[in-house]
Amino acid sequence: MKRKILLGLLLSICFLPNVQSQNENPEDDADLFNFWVGKWEATWDEGNGKLGKGFNSISRDLNGRILRENFEIVEGQSKGFKGTSISVHQPQFKRWKQAWADSQGGYFDFIAEYDKSNEHKIFKTKIHEKDGKKYIYRMVFKEIQTNTFIWDWEFSSDGGTTWKLQWRINYKRVGSS
């Protein structure tokens, strides 16, 4: 009997209808990351006047319920690096989640946030405490236009009070004018 109740509860949580609402919680907006869907050229400064270059392709999958990302560095110091992510809108929890994995064994689990004051769309890890420090990593999508945006990879060692930029990528939609 307990199994039937648990199974019923699990199914009701996982398969709640995706109802569009008047959203006071931007993280619960099913369209929050629509800008990202497409094919992108990515470039960044590697120092000494050299540019790194990659490509990123983001598509809708599983009946439009998830965003699937495939990233690859084709020029620069990290040529050959590949990564992939799956991002899902979870209306039953009023949030977006993302899982990232890469060719160097990296794995991150993110939860989305929306900074309304500057319109930044963010995926951020939970706090990880080590040696008295509180580490958090985040991806910040900003200056979002139809065919361009900036993506920053940042970390904090003080629980998110201050952030340090690790990598800035300039994105340009492939095929844009």
Coordinates of N, CA and C in Angstrom, one line a residue:
M1 N 0.8 -1.2 0.0 CA 0.0 0.0 0.0 C 0.9 1.3 0.0
K2 N 1.9 1.2 0.8 CA 2.8 2.4 0.9 C 3.4 2.7 -0.5
R3 N 3.8 1.6 -1.2 CA 4.4 1.8 -2.5 C 3.4 2.5 -3.5
K4 N 2.2 2.1 -3.5 CA 1.2 2.7 -4.3 C 1.0 4.2 -4.0
I5 N 1.0 4.6 -2.8 CA 0.9 6.0 -2.4 C 2.1 6.7 -2.8
L6 N 3.3 6.2 -2.5 CA 4.5 6.9 -2.9 C 4.6 7.0 -4.4
L7 N 4.3 5.9 -5.2 CA 4.3 6.0 -6.6 C 3.3 7.1 -7.1
G8 N 2.2 7.1 -6.6 CA 1.2 8.1 -7.0 C 1.7 9.5 -6.7
L9 N 2.3 9.7 -5.5 CA 2.8 11.0 -5.2 C 3.9 11.4 -6.2
L10 N 4.9 10.5 -6.4 CA 6.0 10.7 -7.3 C 5.4 11.1 -8.7
L11 N 4.5 10.3 -9.2 CA 3.9 10.6 -10.6 C 3.2 12.0 -10.6
S12 N 2.5 12.3 -9.6 CA 1.8 13.6 -9.6 C 2.8 14.8 -9.5
I13 N 3.9 14.6 -8.8 CA 5.0 15.7 -8.8 C 5.7 15.8 -10.1
C14 N 6.0 14.7 -10.7 CA 6.8 14.7 -12.0 C 6.0 15.1 -13.2
F15 N 4.7 14.8 -13.2 CA 3.9 15.0 -14.4 C 2.8 16.1 -14.2
L16 N 3.0 17.0 -13.3 CA 2.1 18.1 -13.2 C 2.0 18.9 -14.5
P17 N 0.9 19.3 -14.9 CA 0.8 20.1 -16.2 C 1.6 21.4 -16.1
N18 N 2.2 21.7 -17.2 CA 3.0 23.0 -17.3 C 2.0 24.1 -17.6
V19 N 1.5 24.7 -16.5 CA 0.5 25.8 -16.6 C 1.2 27.1 -16.6
Q20 N 1.0 27.9 -17.6 CA 1.5 29.3 -17.7 C 0.7 30.1 -16.7
S21 N 1.4 30.9 -15.9 CA 0.7 31.7 -14.9 C 1.2 33.1 -15.0
Q22 N 0.5 34.0 -14.3 CA 1.0 35.4 -14.1 C 2.2 35.2 -13.1
N23 N 3.4 35.2 -13.6 CA 4.5 34.8 -12.8 C 5.1 35.9 -12.0
E24 N 5.0 35.8 -10.7 CA 5.8 36.7 -9.8 C 7.2 36.2 -9.5
N25 N 7.4 35.0 -9.9 CA 8.7 34.3 -9.7 C 9.4 34.1 -11.0
P26 N 10.3 35.0 -11.4 CA 10.9 34.8 -12.8 C 11.7 33.5 -13.0
E27 N 12.2 32.9 -11.9 CA 12.9 31.6 -12.1 C 11.9 30.5 -12.5
D28 N 10.6 30.8 -12.3 CA 9.6 29.8 -12.7 C 9.1 30.1 -14.1
D29 N 9.6 31.0 -14.8 CA 9.2 31.3 -16.2 C 9.7 30.3 -17.2
A30 N 8.8 29.6 -17.8 CA 9.2 28.5 -18.7 C 9.9 29.1 -19.9
D31 N 9.8 30.4 -20.2 CA 10.5 31.0 -21.3 C 11.8 31.7 -20.9
L32 N 12.2 31.6 -19.7 CA 13.4 32.4 -19.2 C 14.6 32.2 -20.1
F33 N 14.9 31.0 -20.6 CA 16.1 30.8 -21.4 C 15.8 30.6 -22.9
N34 N 14.7 31.1 -23.4 CA 14.4 30.9 -24.8 C 15.4 31.7 -25.7
F35 N 16.0 32.8 -25.2 CA 17.0 33.5 -25.9 C 18.2 32.7 -26.3
W36 N 18.4 31.6 -25.6 CA 19.6 30.8 -25.7 C 19.5 29.8 -26.8
V37 N 18.3 29.4 -27.2 CA 18.1 28.4 -28.2 C 18.7 28.9 -29.5
G38 N 19.5 28.0 -30.2 CA 20.1 28.3 -31.4 C 21.6 27.9 -31.5
K39 N 22.2 28.3 -32.6 CA 23.6 28.0 -32.8 C 24.4 29.3 -32.6
W40 N 25.5 29.1 -31.9 CA 26.3 30.3 -31.5 C 27.8 30.1 -31.7
E41 N 28.5 31.2 -32.1 CA 29.9 31.2 -32.1 C 30.3 31.9 -30.8
A42 N 31.3 31.3 -30.2 CA 31.7 31.9 -28.9 C 33.2 32.3 -29.0
T43 N 33.6 33.5 -28.5 CA 34.9 33.9 -28.5 C 35.3 34.5 -27.2
W44 N 36.6 34.5 -26.8 CA 37.0 35.0 -25.6 C 38.5 35.4 -25.7
D45 N 38.9 36.3 -24.9 CA 40.3 36.8 -24.8 C 41.1 35.8 -24.0
E46 N 42.2 35.3 -24.6 CA 43.1 34.3 -23.9 C 44.4 35.0 -23.4
G47 N 44.4 36.4 -23.6 CA 45.6 37.1 -23.3 C 46.6 37.1 -24.4
N48 N 47.6 38.0 -24.3 CA 48.6 38.2 -25.4 C 48.0 38.4 -26.8
G49 N 46.9 39.0 -26.8 CA 46.3 39.3 -28.1 C 45.7 38.1 -28.8
K50 N 45.5 37.0 -28.1 CA 45.0 35.7 -28.7 C 43.6 35.5 -28.3
L51 N 42.8 35.0 -29.3 CA 41.4 34.7 -29.0 C 41.2 33.2 -29.0
G52 N 40.3 32.8 -28.1 CA 39.8 31.4 -28.1 C 38.5 31.4 -28.8
K53 N 38.2 30.3 -29.4 CA 36.9 30.2 -30.2 C 36.3 28.9 -30.0
G54 N 35.0 28.9 -29.9 CA 34.2 27.7 -29.8 C 32.8 27.9 -30.5
F55 N 32.1 26.8 -30.4 CA 30.7 26.8 -30.9 C 29.8 26.2 -29.9
N56 N 28.6 26.7 -29.8 CA 27.6 26.1 -28.8 C 26.3 26.0 -29.5
S57 N 25.7 24.9 -29.4 CA 24.4 24.6 -30.0 C 23.4 24.3 -28.9
I58 N 22.3 25.0 -28.8 CA 21.3 24.8 -27.8 C 20.0 24.5 -28.5
S59 N 19.4 23.3 -28.2 CA 18.1 22.9 -28.9 C 17.1 22.5 -27.8
R60 N 15.9 22.5 -28.3 CA 14.8 22.0 -27.4 C 14.7 20.5 -27.7
D61 N 14.4 19.8 -26.6 CA 14.3 18.3 -26.8 C 13.2 17.8 -25.8
L62 N 12.9 16.5 -26.0 CA 11.8 15.9 -25.2 C 10.5 16.7 -25.2
N63 N 10.0 16.9 -26.4 CA 8.7 17.6 -26.6 C 8.9 19.1 -26.1
G64 N 10.0 19.7 -26.2 CA 10.3 21.1 -25.9 C 10.4 21.3 -24.4
R65 N 10.5 20.3 -23.6 CA 10.6 20.4 -22.1 C 12.0 20.7 -21.6
I66 N 13.0 20.4 -22.4 CA 14.4 20.6 -21.9 C 15.2 21.4 -23.0
L67 N 16.2 22.0 -22.5 CA 17.2 22.6 -23.4 C 18.5 21.7 -23.4
R68 N 18.9 21.3 -24.5 CA 20.1 20.5 -24.6 C 21.3 21.3 -25.2
E69 N 22.4 21.4 -24.5 CA 23.5 22.2 -24.9 C 24.7 21.3 -25.3
N70 N 25.4 21.7 -26.4 CA 26.6 21.0 -26.9 C 27.6 22.1 -27.2
F71 N 28.7 22.1 -26.4 CA 29.7 23.1 -26.5 C 31.1 22.5 -26.9
E72 N 31.8 23.2 -27.8 CA 33.1 22.7 -28.1 C 34.1 23.8 -28.4
I73 N 35.3 23.7 -27.9 CA 36.4 24.7 -28.2 C 37.1 24.2 -29.4
V74 N 37.2 25.1 -30.4 CA 37.9 24.7 -31.7 C 39.2 25.4 -31.9
E75 N 39.5 26.5 -31.2 CA 40.7 27.2 -31.3 C 41.1 27.7 -29.9
G76 N 42.4 27.7 -29.7 CA 42.9 28.3 -28.4 C 43.6 27.2 -27.5
Q77 N 43.9 27.7 -26.3 CA 44.6 26.9 -25.3 C 43.9 25.6 -25.0
S78 N 42.6 25.6 -25.0 CA 41.8 24.4 -24.6 C 41.1 23.7 -25.7
K79 N 41.7 23.8 -26.9 CA 41.1 23.2 -28.1 C 40.8 21.7 -27.8
G80 N 39.7 21.3 -28.2 CA 39.2 19.9 -28.1 C 38.3 19.7 -26.8
F81 N 38.3 20.7 -26.0 CA 37.4 20.6 -24.8 C 35.9 20.6 -25.3
K82 N 35.1 19.7 -24.7 CA 33.7 19.6 -25.0 C 32.9 19.5 -23.7
G83 N 31.7 20.1 -23.8 CA 30.8 20.0 -22.7 C 29.4 19.9 -23.1
T84 N 28.5 19.4 -22.2 CA 27.1 19.3 -22.6 C 26.3 19.6 -21.3
S85 N 25.1 20.1 -21.5 CA 24.2 20.3 -20.4 C 22.8 20.0 -20.8
I86 N 22.0 19.7 -19.8 CA 20.6 19.6 -20.0 C 20.0 20.5 -18.9
S87 N 19.1 21.4 -19.4 CA 18.4 22.4 -18.5 C 16.9 22.1 -18.6
V88 N 16.3 22.1 -17.5 CA 14.8 21.7 -17.5 C 14.1 22.7 -16.6
H89 N 12.9 23.1 -17.1 CA 12.0 23.9 -16.3 C 11.1 23.0 -15.5
Q90 N 11.1 23.2 -14.2 CA 10.3 22.3 -13.3 C 9.2 23.1 -12.7
P91 N 8.0 23.2 -13.4 CA 6.9 24.1 -12.8 C 6.5 23.6 -11.5
Q92 N 6.6 22.3 -11.2 CA 6.1 21.8 -9.9 C 7.0 22.3 -8.7
F93 N 8.2 22.7 -9.0 CA 9.1 23.3 -8.0 C 9.4 24.8 -8.2
K94 N 8.8 25.3 -9.3 CA 8.9 26.8 -9.6 C 10.4 27.1 -9.8
R95 N 11.1 26.4 -10.7 CA 12.5 26.6 -10.9 C 13.0 26.0 -12.2
W96 N 14.1 26.5 -12.6 CA 14.9 25.8 -13.7 C 16.1 25.1 -13.0
K97 N 16.5 24.0 -13.5 CA 17.7 23.3 -13.1 C 18.6 23.0 -14.3
Q98 N 19.9 22.8 -14.1 CA 20.8 22.4 -15.1 C 21.8 21.5 -14.6
A99 N 22.1 20.5 -15.4 CA 23.2 19.5 -15.1 C 24.2 19.7 -16.2
W100 N 25.5 19.9 -15.9 CA 26.6 20.1 -16.8 C 27.6 19.0 -16.6
A101 N 28.2 18.5 -17.7 CA 29.3 17.5 -17.7 C 30.2 17.9 -18.8
D102 N 31.5 17.6 -18.7 CA 32.4 17.9 -19.7 C 33.5 16.8 -19.9
S103 N 34.3 17.0 -21.0 CA 35.3 16.1 -21.4 C 36.5 16.0 -20.4
Q104 N 36.5 16.8 -19.4 CA 37.6 16.8 -18.4 C 37.1 16.2 -17.1
G105 N 35.9 15.6 -17.1 CA 35.4 15.0 -15.9 C 34.7 16.0 -15.0
G106 N 34.4 17.2 -15.5 CA 33.7 18.2 -14.7 C 32.2 17.9 -14.6
Y107 N 31.6 18.2 -13.5 CA 30.2 18.1 -13.3 C 29.7 19.1 -12.4
F108 N 28.6 19.8 -12.8 CA 28.0 20.9 -11.9 C 26.5 20.7 -12.0
D109 N 25.9 21.0 -10.9 CA 24.4 21.0 -10.7 C 24.0 22.4 -10.3
F110 N 23.2 23.0 -11.2 CA 22.8 24.4 -11.0 C 21.3 24.6 -10.8
I111 N 21.0 25.7 -10.1 CA 19.6 26.2 -10.0 C 19.6 27.6 -10.6
A112 N 18.6 27.9 -11.3 CA 18.5 29.3 -12.0 C 18.0 30.3 -11.0
E113 N 18.5 31.5 -11.3 CA 18.0 32.8 -10.6 C 17.9 33.8 -11.7
Y114 N 17.1 34.8 -11.4 CA 16.9 36.0 -12.3 C 17.2 37.2 -11.5
D115 N 18.2 38.0 -11.9 CA 18.5 39.3 -11.2 C 17.7 40.4 -11.9
K116 N 16.5 40.7 -11.4 CA 15.6 41.6 -12.1 C 16.3 43.0 -12.2
S117 N 17.1 43.4 -11.3 CA 17.7 44.8 -11.3 C 18.5 45.0 -12.6
N118 N 19.2 44.0 -13.1 CA 20.0 44.2 -14.3 C 19.7 43.2 -15.4
E119 N 18.6 42.4 -15.2 CA 18.1 41.4 -16.2 C 19.1 40.3 -16.5
H120 N 20.0 40.0 -15.5 CA 20.9 38.9 -15.6 C 20.2 37.6 -15.4
K121 N 20.4 36.6 -16.2 CA 19.9 35.2 -16.0 C 21.0 34.4 -15.6
I122 N 20.8 33.7 -14.5 CA 22.0 33.0 -13.8 C 21.7 31.6 -13.5
F123 N 22.7 30.7 -13.6 CA 22.7 29.4 -13.1 C 23.7 29.3 -12.0
K124 N 23.4 28.9 -10.8 CA 24.3 28.9 -9.7 C 24.3 27.6 -8.9
T125 N 25.5 27.2 -8.4 CA 25.6 26.0 -7.6 C 25.2 26.3 -6.2
K126 N 25.0 25.3 -5.4 CA 24.8 25.4 -4.0 C 26.1 25.7 -3.4
I127 N 26.1 26.2 -2.1 CA 27.4 26.5 -1.4 C 28.0 25.2 -1.0
H128 N 29.4 25.2 -1.3 CA 30.2 24.1 -0.9 C 31.2 24.6 0.1
E129 N 31.2 24.1 1.4 CA 32.1 24.6 2.4 C 33.4 23.7 2.5
K130 N 34.5 24.4 2.5 CA 35.8 23.7 2.6 C 36.8 24.7 3.3
D131 N 37.5 24.2 4.3 CA 38.5 24.9 5.0 C 38.0 26.3 5.4
G132 N 36.8 26.4 5.9 CA 36.2 27.6 6.4 C 35.8 28.6 5.4
K133 N 35.8 28.2 4.1 CA 35.4 29.1 3.0 C 34.1 28.5 2.4
K134 N 33.3 29.4 1.9 CA 32.0 29.0 1.3 C 32.0 29.3 -0.2
Y135 N 32.3 28.2 -1.0 CA 32.4 28.3 -2.4 C 31.1 28.2 -3.2
I136 N 30.9 29.0 -4.2 CA 29.8 29.0 -5.1 C 30.3 29.3 -6.5
Y137 N 29.8 28.6 -7.5 CA 30.1 28.9 -8.9 C 28.8 29.4 -9.6
R138 N 28.9 30.3 -10.5 CA 27.7 30.7 -11.3 C 28.1 31.0 -12.7
M139 N 27.1 30.9 -13.6 CA 27.1 31.3 -14.9 C 26.1 32.5 -15.0
V140 N 26.6 33.6 -15.6 CA 25.8 34.8 -15.7 C 25.6 35.1 -17.2
F141 N 24.3 35.1 -17.6 CA 24.0 35.5 -19.0 C 23.6 37.0 -18.9
K142 N 24.2 37.9 -19.7 CA 23.9 39.3 -19.6 C 24.0 40.0 -20.9
E143 N 23.6 41.2 -20.9 CA 23.5 42.0 -22.2 C 22.9 41.2 -23.3
I144 N 21.8 40.6 -23.0 CA 21.2 39.7 -23.9 C 20.4 40.5 -25.0
Q145 N 20.8 40.2 -26.2 CA 20.1 40.8 -27.4 C 19.7 39.6 -28.3
T146 N 19.0 39.9 -29.4 CA 18.5 38.8 -30.2 C 19.7 37.9 -30.8
N147 N 20.8 38.5 -31.1 CA 21.9 37.8 -31.8 C 23.2 37.8 -31.0
T148 N 23.2 38.4 -29.8 CA 24.4 38.4 -29.0 C 24.1 38.4 -27.5
F149 N 25.0 37.9 -26.8 CA 25.0 38.1 -25.3 C 26.4 37.8 -24.7
I150 N 26.6 38.1 -23.5 CA 27.8 37.8 -22.8 C 27.5 36.8 -21.7
W151 N 28.4 35.8 -21.6 CA 28.4 34.8 -20.6 C 29.6 34.9 -19.7
D152 N 29.4 35.0 -18.4 CA 30.5 35.0 -17.4 C 30.4 33.8 -16.5
W153 N 31.6 33.2 -16.3 CA 31.8 32.2 -15.3 C 32.5 32.8 -14.1
E154 N 31.8 32.8 -13.0 CA 32.4 33.4 -11.8 C 32.4 32.5 -10.6
F155 N 33.2 32.8 -9.6 CA 33.1 32.0 -8.4 C 33.3 33.0 -7.2
S156 N 32.8 32.5 -6.1 CA 32.8 33.2 -4.8 C 33.4 32.3 -3.8
S157 N 34.2 32.7 -2.9 CA 34.7 31.9 -1.8 C 34.2 32.5 -0.4
D158 N 33.3 33.4 -0.5 CA 32.7 34.0 0.7 C 31.2 33.8 0.7
G159 N 30.7 32.8 0.1 CA 29.2 32.5 0.1 C 28.4 33.4 -0.8
G160 N 29.0 34.1 -1.7 CA 28.3 34.9 -2.7 C 28.3 36.4 -2.3
T161 N 29.0 36.8 -1.4 CA 29.1 38.3 -1.1 C 29.9 39.0 -2.2
T162 N 31.0 38.4 -2.6 CA 31.8 38.9 -3.7 C 32.0 37.8 -4.7
W163 N 32.2 38.3 -6.0 CA 32.4 37.3 -7.1 C 33.7 37.7 -7.9
K164 N 34.3 36.6 -8.4 CA 35.5 36.8 -9.2 C 35.3 36.2 -10.6
L165 N 35.5 37.0 -11.6 CA 35.3 36.6 -13.0 C 36.5 35.6 -13.3
Q166 N 36.1 34.5 -13.9 CA 37.1 33.4 -14.3 C 37.2 33.4 -15.8
W167 N 36.0 33.6 -16.5 CA 36.0 33.4 -18.0 C 34.8 34.2 -18.5
R168 N 35.1 35.0 -19.5 CA 34.0 35.8 -20.2 C 34.0 35.4 -21.6
I169 N 32.8 34.9 -22.1 CA 32.6 34.5 -23.5 C 31.6 35.5 -24.1
N170 N 32.0 35.9 -25.3 CA 31.1 36.7 -26.1 C 30.4 35.8 -27.2
Y171 N 29.1 35.8 -27.1 CA 28.3 34.9 -28.0 C 27.7 35.7 -29.1
K172 N 27.8 35.1 -30.3 CA 27.2 35.7 -31.5 C 26.4 34.6 -32.2
R173 N 25.2 34.8 -32.5 CA 24.4 33.8 -33.2 C 24.9 33.5 -34.6
V174 N 25.1 32.3 -34.9 CA 25.5 31.9 -36.2 C 24.4 32.1 -37.2
G175 N 24.7 32.8 -38.3 CA 23.7 33.1 -39.3 C 23.0 34.4 -39.1
S176 N 23.4 35.2 -38.0 CA 22.8 36.5 -37.8 C 23.5 37.5 -38.7
S177 N 22.8 38.6 -38.9 CA 23.3 39.7 -39.8 C 24.0 40.7 -39.0

